[in-house]
Amino acid sequence: MLSQEELERYSRQILINGFGEEGQARLKKAKVFIAGVGGLGSVTATYLAAAGVGVIRVVDHDKVELSNLNRQILHRDEDIGKNKVDSATKRLKGINPKVKIEAVAEEITEASISRLVAGFDLIVDAMDNLPTRYLLNKTAIEKNIPFFHGAVNGFEGRAMTVIPGQTACLRCVYRGAVVEGIFPVVGVTPGVIGCIQATEVIKYLVGTGQLLGNRLLVYDGLNMKFTEFKVKRDPNCEHCGGLKDKS
Amino acid sequence: MSVKVNLHRSLASLTNGQTVVEVNGDTVGQCLEQLATRFPRLKKRLFEKDGALSRILEIYINGESTYPDELATTVKDGDELHTVVLIFGG
Ligand SMILES: [Zn+2]
C-alpha cells in the first residue's frame, strides 16, 4: 500500500501508462543490489532512489578520491578520504528518505558475494573491473536473478540486461579478457549509461517495456550514435551453459 | 566477397584515420588478415601472438555477434563487419 505522501511523491511516474500505483508498489517492494558507487553506481543509485525502490544496497570498499569527482556525482569535495558508501547513503537519503539504503563498505570477492547478494531481487553491475563483473554475472545466474550490465570508457559506453535462462549472459558475449588499469572517462558517459541501466531496472520491476535482453547497446558519445548488436546464448557458456532455455 | 569493415575509433589512428574500409574474404579471419596486410600496424591490435582474435575485440556481422568462433564465421558479398573494443570502466 502506498501512503498519501508516496502517491504525491511519485505522482508523475504513476501517471505513465503501464506504470500506475501497481508499478509503484512493485518498486517499493523491491530490493536492489548495486555493485559499486563510482561513475555508474552514483547515477543508477540516484535514479532508483528517486523512483522509490524499497531497499537499495550499495557495496563498495573504496574511499572517495579527488580524481573520482569528475563523474561520481554522489560524492563531494568534503567526502574525500571517506568511504564512498557513506557519502552515497547521505546523498541518497537526502533525495528520498523513504528508501532504505544499506551501505556495505566491503570488497566483492568470491568468498563474500553470495552472502552480500542474498535476498536481493537483482544486481546492477556498476563495477570498474572485469573480474568482479564476471563474479557478479555468475552469481546472478546461480541465484536466478537478473543482472544489469553497464560499462564506460571515454565518450563510449554499453549496456545489456541479462535474464538467466532466457538471454545471453556477460560470459556468453565476452571471451573473458582481463584488462586492468586506469580508464579514461568523462562524467557524462556514466551519466548516460547509468541512466540506461536504471531505466532497465525500473522497467523490469514495474513489468513494462522491452528489456535489453540479447541486445548489446553501444553508445558512441563522440558521434552521438547508439548501435544495437544482437547477441545470443552460448550453449557452452561456462556461467549459464547449464541452464535450461526458458525463453 | 566484398565486406565493409567498420573500425572502432581506437583503431583508426592505425589506418590513417579511416574508420570504414572495404576488404575481400570468405571468412571474418580472411577479412581481418587482409586488413592487417594493408595496415600492418593494425595486426597486433587484431590478433593475439598465436593468431587468435584479440581478446579485447568483438566482431559483429550485420549487427550480429560472431562469438565464439569469430574468425571462422563466413561472410558474403555486401556484409557489414563491425569491430568493437571491449570496455570495462565504471
Ligand atoms: Zn552465458
CSV table of C-alpha atoms and ligand atoms in Angstrom, one decimal:
chain,number,residue,atom,x,y,z
A,1,MET,CA,0.0,0.0,0.0
A,2,LEU,CA,1.2,3.5,-0.8
A,3,SER,CA,0.8,6.3,1.6
A,4,GLN,CA,-0.7,9.7,0.6
A,5,GLU,CA,2.8,11.2,0.7
A,6,GLU,CA,4.1,8.4,-1.6
A,7,LEU,CA,1.2,8.9,-4.0
A,8,GLU,CA,2.2,12.5,-4.3
A,9,ARG,CA,6.0,12.0,-4.4
A,10,TYR,CA,5.6,9.5,-7.3
A,11,SER,CA,2.6,11.0,-8.9
A,12,ARG,CA,4.3,11.9,-12.2
A,13,GLN,CA,5.6,8.4,-12.8
A,14,ILE,CA,2.4,6.8,-11.6
A,15,LEU,CA,0.7,8.7,-14.5
A,16,ILE,CA,2.8,6.8,-17.1
A,17,ASN,CA,0.8,4.2,-19.0
A,18,GLY,CA,1.7,0.8,-17.8
A,19,PHE,CA,3.2,2.1,-14.5
A,20,GLY,CA,0.4,3.1,-12.2
A,21,GLU,CA,0.1,2.6,-8.5
A,22,GLU,CA,0.7,-1.1,-9.1
A,23,GLY,CA,4.1,-0.5,-10.7
A,24,GLN,CA,5.0,1.9,-7.9
A,25,ALA,CA,4.0,-0.7,-5.3
A,26,ARG,CA,6.4,-3.2,-7.1
A,27,LEU,CA,9.2,-0.7,-6.9
A,28,LYS,CA,8.6,-0.2,-3.2
A,29,LYS,CA,8.7,-4.0,-2.6
A,30,ALA,CA,12.0,-4.4,-4.5
A,31,LYS,CA,15.4,-5.0,-3.1
A,32,VAL,CA,18.2,-3.8,-5.5
A,33,PHE,CA,21.9,-4.6,-5.2
A,34,ILE,CA,24.2,-2.0,-6.7
A,35,ALA,CA,27.8,-3.2,-7.1
A,36,GLY,CA,30.0,-0.1,-6.9
A,37,VAL,CA,29.1,3.5,-6.3
A,38,GLY,CA,31.5,5.1,-8.7
A,39,GLY,CA,30.5,6.7,-12.0
A,40,LEU,CA,27.8,4.3,-13.0
A,41,GLY,CA,26.7,3.4,-9.5
A,42,SER,CA,26.2,7.1,-8.5
A,43,VAL,CA,23.8,7.5,-11.3
A,44,THR,CA,21.8,4.3,-11.0
A,45,ALA,CA,21.5,4.7,-7.3
A,46,THR,CA,20.4,8.3,-7.6
A,47,TYR,CA,17.6,7.5,-10.0
A,48,LEU,CA,16.5,4.3,-8.4
A,49,ALA,CA,16.3,6.0,-5.0
A,50,ALA,CA,14.3,8.9,-6.6
A,51,ALA,CA,12.0,6.4,-8.3
A,52,GLY,CA,11.2,4.8,-4.9
A,53,VAL,CA,12.9,1.4,-4.9
A,54,GLY,CA,12.2,-0.1,-1.4
A,55,VAL,CA,15.7,-1.2,-0.4
A,56,ILE,CA,19.0,-0.3,-2.1
A,57,ARG,CA,22.2,-2.0,-1.0
A,58,VAL,CA,25.3,-0.2,-2.2
A,59,VAL,CA,28.5,-2.1,-2.0
A,60,ASP,CA,31.9,-0.5,-2.5
A,61,HIS,CA,35.1,-0.8,-0.4
A,62,ASP,CA,36.8,2.3,-2.0
A,63,LYS,CA,37.2,5.7,-0.4
A,64,VAL,CA,36.5,8.9,-2.3
A,65,GLU,CA,39.4,10.4,-4.2
A,66,LEU,CA,39.8,13.7,-5.9
A,67,SER,CA,40.1,12.1,-9.3
A,68,ASN,CA,36.6,10.5,-8.8
A,69,LEU,CA,34.8,13.8,-8.6
A,70,ASN,CA,34.5,14.5,-12.4
A,71,ARG,CA,31.9,11.7,-12.7
A,72,GLN,CA,31.0,10.1,-9.4
A,73,ILE,CA,28.2,12.6,-8.6
A,74,LEU,CA,27.1,11.2,-5.3
A,75,HIS,CA,30.4,12.3,-3.7
A,76,ARG,CA,31.5,15.8,-2.9
A,77,ASP,CA,34.8,17.5,-2.1
A,78,GLU,CA,34.2,17.2,1.6
A,79,ASP,CA,33.9,13.4,1.2
A,80,ILE,CA,37.5,12.9,0.0
A,81,GLY,CA,39.1,10.2,2.1
A,82,LYS,CA,35.7,8.8,3.4
A,83,ASN,CA,34.0,5.6,2.4
A,84,LYS,CA,32.1,6.0,-0.8
A,85,VAL,CA,29.1,4.1,0.5
A,86,ASP,CA,28.8,6.6,3.4
A,87,SER,CA,28.7,9.7,1.2
A,88,ALA,CA,26.4,7.8,-1.2
A,89,THR,CA,24.0,6.9,1.6
A,90,LYS,CA,23.9,10.5,2.9
A,91,ARG,CA,23.0,11.9,-0.6
A,92,LEU,CA,20.5,9.2,-1.4
A,93,LYS,CA,18.7,9.7,1.9
A,94,GLY,CA,18.5,13.4,1.0
A,95,ILE,CA,16.9,12.6,-2.3
A,96,ASN,CA,14.4,10.2,-0.9
A,97,PRO,CA,14.2,9.4,2.9
A,98,LYS,CA,11.5,6.8,2.1
A,99,VAL,CA,14.1,4.4,0.6
A,100,LYS,CA,16.1,2.1,2.8
A,101,ILE,CA,19.8,2.4,1.9
A,102,GLU,CA,22.1,-0.3,3.1
A,103,ALA,CA,25.8,0.7,2.9
A,104,VAL,CA,28.3,-2.0,2.8
A,105,ALA,CA,32.0,-1.0,2.7
A,106,GLU,CA,33.2,-4.4,1.8
A,107,GLU,CA,35.1,-5.8,-1.2
A,108,ILE,CA,33.1,-8.1,-3.5
A,109,THR,CA,35.0,-11.3,-3.7
A,110,GLU,CA,34.3,-14.9,-4.5
A,111,ALA,CA,34.1,-15.6,-0.7
A,112,SER,CA,31.8,-12.6,0.1
A,113,ILE,CA,29.5,-12.3,-2.9
A,114,SER,CA,26.9,-14.9,-2.1
A,115,ARG,CA,26.3,-13.6,1.3
A,116,LEU,CA,26.2,-10.0,0.1
A,117,VAL,CA,23.7,-10.6,-2.6
A,118,ALA,CA,21.4,-13.0,-0.5
A,119,GLY,CA,17.8,-11.9,-0.5
A,120,PHE,CA,18.1,-9.3,-3.3
A,121,ASP,CA,16.0,-9.3,-6.4
A,122,LEU,CA,18.5,-8.2,-8.9
A,123,ILE,CA,22.1,-7.0,-9.4
A,124,VAL,CA,23.2,-3.7,-11.0
A,125,ASP,CA,26.7,-4.1,-12.4
A,126,ALA,CA,28.4,-0.8,-11.8
A,127,MET,CA,31.9,-2.1,-11.3
A,128,ASP,CA,35.1,-0.8,-12.8
A,129,ASN,CA,36.9,-4.1,-13.5
A,130,LEU,CA,36.1,-7.3,-15.4
A,131,PRO,CA,36.9,-10.0,-12.8
A,132,THR,CA,34.3,-8.6,-10.4
A,133,ARG,CA,31.8,-8.2,-13.3
A,134,TYR,CA,32.2,-11.8,-14.1
A,135,LEU,CA,31.8,-12.8,-10.5
A,136,LEU,CA,28.5,-10.8,-10.3
A,137,ASN,CA,27.3,-12.3,-13.6
A,138,LYS,CA,28.0,-15.8,-12.3
A,139,THR,CA,26.3,-15.1,-9.0
A,140,ALA,CA,23.2,-13.7,-10.8
A,141,ILE,CA,23.0,-16.9,-12.9
A,142,GLU,CA,23.3,-19.1,-9.8
A,143,LYS,CA,20.7,-17.2,-7.8
A,144,ASN,CA,18.5,-16.9,-10.9
A,145,ILE,CA,18.1,-13.1,-10.6
A,146,PRO,CA,18.5,-10.5,-13.4
A,147,PHE,CA,21.8,-8.7,-14.0
A,148,PHE,CA,22.0,-5.2,-15.4
A,149,HIS,CA,25.4,-4.6,-17.1
A,150,GLY,CA,26.9,-1.3,-18.0
A,151,ALA,CA,30.4,-0.2,-18.8
A,152,VAL,CA,32.1,3.0,-20.0
A,153,ASN,CA,35.4,4.3,-21.5
A,154,GLY,CA,36.0,7.9,-22.6
A,155,PHE,CA,32.9,9.0,-24.5
A,156,GLU,CA,31.8,5.4,-25.1
A,157,GLY,CA,29.5,3.1,-23.2
A,158,ARG,CA,27.5,0.0,-23.4
A,159,ALA,CA,24.6,-1.7,-21.6
A,160,MET,CA,23.0,-5.1,-21.6
A,161,THR,CA,20.4,-6.9,-19.5
A,162,VAL,CA,20.7,-10.5,-18.5
A,163,ILE,CA,17.7,-12.6,-17.6
A,164,PRO,CA,19.1,-16.0,-16.5
A,165,GLY,CA,18.0,-18.9,-18.7
A,166,GLN,CA,16.3,-16.5,-21.2
A,167,THR,CA,19.1,-14.3,-22.6
A,168,ALA,CA,22.8,-14.2,-23.2
A,169,CYS,CA,24.8,-13.5,-20.1
A,170,LEU,CA,28.0,-11.5,-19.9
A,171,ARG,CA,30.1,-14.6,-20.3
A,172,CYS,CA,28.1,-15.6,-23.5
A,173,VAL,CA,29.3,-12.4,-25.0
A,174,TYR,CA,32.8,-11.8,-23.7
A,175,ARG,CA,35.7,-14.1,-24.1
A,176,GLY,CA,37.0,-13.1,-20.6
A,177,ALA,CA,39.9,-11.0,-21.4
A,178,VAL,CA,41.1,-9.3,-18.2
A,179,VAL,CA,42.3,-5.8,-18.9
A,180,GLU,CA,43.4,-3.8,-15.9
A,181,GLY,CA,44.4,-0.3,-15.4
A,182,ILE,CA,43.1,3.3,-15.3
A,183,PHE,CA,40.5,4.0,-17.9
A,184,PRO,CA,39.8,7.4,-19.4
A,185,VAL,CA,36.3,8.8,-18.9
A,186,VAL,CA,34.2,12.0,-18.8
A,187,GLY,CA,31.3,12.2,-16.4
A,188,VAL,CA,28.6,12.5,-18.9
A,189,THR,CA,29.3,9.0,-20.2
A,190,PRO,CA,28.4,7.1,-17.0
A,191,GLY,CA,25.6,9.6,-16.7
A,192,VAL,CA,24.1,8.2,-20.0
A,193,ILE,CA,24.8,4.6,-19.3
A,194,GLY,CA,23.9,4.7,-15.6
A,195,CYS,CA,20.5,6.1,-16.7
A,196,ILE,CA,20.0,3.3,-19.2
A,197,GLN,CA,20.8,0.7,-16.5
A,198,ALA,CA,18.4,2.4,-14.1
A,199,THR,CA,15.7,2.5,-16.8
A,200,GLU,CA,16.1,-1.2,-17.4
A,201,VAL,CA,15.8,-1.9,-13.7
A,202,ILE,CA,12.6,0.2,-13.4
A,203,LYS,CA,11.1,-1.5,-16.4
A,204,TYR,CA,11.9,-4.9,-15.1
A,205,LEU,CA,10.5,-4.2,-11.7
A,206,VAL,CA,7.4,-2.4,-12.9
A,207,GLY,CA,6.9,-5.1,-15.7
A,208,THR,CA,6.7,-2.8,-18.7
A,209,GLY,CA,8.5,-2.3,-22.0
A,210,GLN,CA,11.2,-4.3,-23.8
A,211,LEU,CA,14.4,-5.1,-21.9
A,212,LEU,CA,17.9,-5.1,-23.4
A,213,GLY,CA,18.0,-8.9,-23.4
A,214,ASN,CA,20.1,-10.4,-26.2
A,215,ARG,CA,20.9,-6.9,-27.3
A,216,LEU,CA,24.1,-5.1,-26.6
A,217,LEU,CA,23.6,-1.4,-26.8
A,218,VAL,CA,26.7,0.5,-27.7
A,219,TYR,CA,26.8,4.3,-27.2
A,220,ASP,CA,29.2,6.5,-29.0
A,221,GLY,CA,29.1,9.9,-27.5
A,222,LEU,CA,31.5,11.5,-29.9
A,223,ASN,CA,29.3,10.7,-32.9
A,224,MET,CA,26.2,10.7,-30.7
A,225,LYS,CA,25.1,7.4,-32.0
A,226,PHE,CA,23.6,4.3,-30.5
A,227,THR,CA,24.2,1.0,-32.1
A,228,GLU,CA,22.5,-2.2,-31.2
A,229,PHE,CA,24.2,-5.6,-31.6
A,230,LYS,CA,22.4,-8.9,-31.4
A,231,VAL,CA,24.0,-11.4,-29.1
A,232,LYS,CA,22.8,-14.9,-28.2
A,233,ARG,CA,23.3,-17.5,-25.5
A,234,ASP,CA,26.3,-19.6,-25.9
A,235,PRO,CA,25.3,-23.2,-25.2
A,236,ASN,CA,28.8,-23.9,-23.9
A,237,CYS,CA,28.9,-20.8,-21.7
A,238,GLU,CA,30.8,-21.6,-18.5
A,239,HIS,CA,28.4,-19.5,-16.5
A,240,CYS,CA,24.9,-20.1,-18.0
A,241,GLY,CA,25.5,-23.1,-20.3
A,242,GLY,CA,24.0,-25.5,-17.9
A,243,LEU,CA,20.7,-23.5,-17.5
A,244,LYS,CA,17.7,-24.8,-19.4
A,245,ASP,CA,16.4,-22.4,-22.0
A,246,LYS,CA,13.3,-20.7,-20.7
A,247,SER,CA,12.9,-18.1,-23.4
B,1,MET,CA,33.3,-11.4,-51.2
B,2,SER,CA,33.4,-7.7,-50.6
B,3,VAL,CA,32.9,-6.7,-47.0
B,4,LYS,CA,32.6,-3.3,-45.4
B,5,VAL,CA,34.6,-3.1,-42.2
B,6,ASN,CA,33.7,-0.5,-39.6
B,7,LEU,CA,36.7,0.0,-37.4
B,8,HIS,CA,36.4,1.1,-33.8
B,9,ARG,CA,37.5,4.6,-33.2
B,10,SER,CA,40.6,3.5,-31.2
B,11,LEU,CA,41.9,1.6,-34.3
B,12,ALA,CA,41.5,4.5,-36.7
B,13,SER,CA,44.8,6.0,-35.7
B,14,LEU,CA,46.4,2.9,-37.3
B,15,THR,CA,44.5,3.2,-40.6
B,16,ASN,CA,45.3,6.9,-41.4
B,17,GLY,CA,42.1,7.9,-39.8
B,18,GLN,CA,39.9,5.6,-41.9
B,19,THR,CA,37.0,4.1,-40.0
B,20,VAL,CA,35.4,2.3,-42.9
B,21,VAL,CA,37.5,0.0,-45.1
B,22,GLU,CA,36.4,-2.4,-47.9
B,23,VAL,CA,38.1,-5.8,-47.8
B,24,ASN,CA,37.7,-9.1,-49.6
B,25,GLY,CA,37.4,-12.5,-47.9
B,26,ASP,CA,35.2,-15.6,-47.3
B,27,THR,CA,35.6,-15.5,-43.6
B,28,VAL,CA,36.0,-13.0,-40.8
B,29,GLY,CA,39.5,-14.2,-40.4
B,30,GLN,CA,40.4,-13.6,-44.1
B,31,CYS,CA,38.9,-10.1,-43.9
B,32,LEU,CA,40.9,-9.2,-40.8
B,33,GLU,CA,44.1,-10.6,-42.3
B,34,GLN,CA,43.7,-8.5,-45.4
B,35,LEU,CA,43.1,-5.5,-43.2
B,36,ALA,CA,46.3,-6.3,-41.3
B,37,THR,CA,48.2,-6.6,-44.6
B,38,ARG,CA,47.0,-3.3,-45.7
B,39,PHE,CA,47.6,-1.6,-42.4
B,40,PRO,CA,50.5,-3.5,-40.8
B,41,ARG,CA,50.3,-1.6,-37.5
B,42,LEU,CA,46.8,-2.9,-37.0
B,43,LYS,CA,48.0,-6.5,-36.8
B,44,LYS,CA,48.8,-6.7,-33.2
B,45,ARG,CA,45.5,-5.0,-32.3
B,46,LEU,CA,43.5,-7.5,-34.3
B,47,PHE,CA,45.3,-10.7,-33.4
B,48,GLU,CA,46.9,-12.3,-30.4
B,49,LYS,CA,50.5,-13.6,-30.9
B,50,ASP,CA,49.2,-17.1,-31.6
B,51,GLY,CA,47.0,-15.8,-34.4
B,52,ALA,CA,43.7,-16.0,-32.4
B,53,LEU,CA,41.4,-13.0,-32.4
B,54,SER,CA,42.5,-10.3,-30.0
B,55,ARG,CA,40.9,-11.0,-26.6
B,56,ILE,CA,39.5,-7.5,-26.3
B,57,LEU,CA,38.0,-7.3,-29.8
B,58,GLU,CA,34.4,-8.2,-30.7
B,59,ILE,CA,33.3,-8.9,-34.2
B,60,TYR,CA,29.7,-8.4,-35.4
B,61,ILE,CA,28.5,-9.2,-38.9
B,62,ASN,CA,25.4,-7.3,-40.0
B,63,GLY,CA,24.9,-6.4,-36.3
B,64,GLU,CA,25.0,-10.0,-35.0
B,65,SER,CA,27.7,-11.4,-32.7
B,66,THR,CA,30.1,-13.9,-34.2
B,67,TYR,CA,31.3,-15.1,-30.8
B,68,PRO,CA,32.8,-17.6,-30.0
B,69,ASP,CA,34.0,-18.7,-33.5
B,70,GLU,CA,34.6,-15.3,-34.9
B,71,LEU,CA,37.5,-16.0,-37.3
B,72,ALA,CA,35.8,-19.0,-38.9
B,73,THR,CA,32.5,-17.2,-39.4
B,74,THR,CA,31.7,-17.0,-43.1
B,75,VAL,CA,30.8,-13.7,-44.8
B,76,LYS,CA,29.0,-12.9,-48.0
B,77,ASP,CA,29.1,-10.1,-50.5
B,78,GLY,CA,27.8,-6.8,-49.1
B,79,ASP,CA,28.1,-7.9,-45.5
B,80,GLU,CA,29.0,-5.3,-42.9
B,81,LEU,CA,31.5,-6.1,-40.3
B,82,HIS,CA,31.9,-4.1,-37.0
B,83,THR,CA,35.0,-4.3,-34.8
B,84,VAL,CA,34.2,-3.2,-31.3
B,85,VAL,CA,36.7,-3.0,-28.5
B,86,LEU,CA,35.7,-4.4,-25.1
B,87,ILE,CA,35.4,-1.8,-22.3
B,88,PHE,CA,35.2,-2.4,-18.6
B,89,GLY,CA,35.2,1.0,-16.9
B,90,GLY,CA,32.6,2.1,-14.4
C,1,ZN,ZN,26.2,-17.3,-20.5
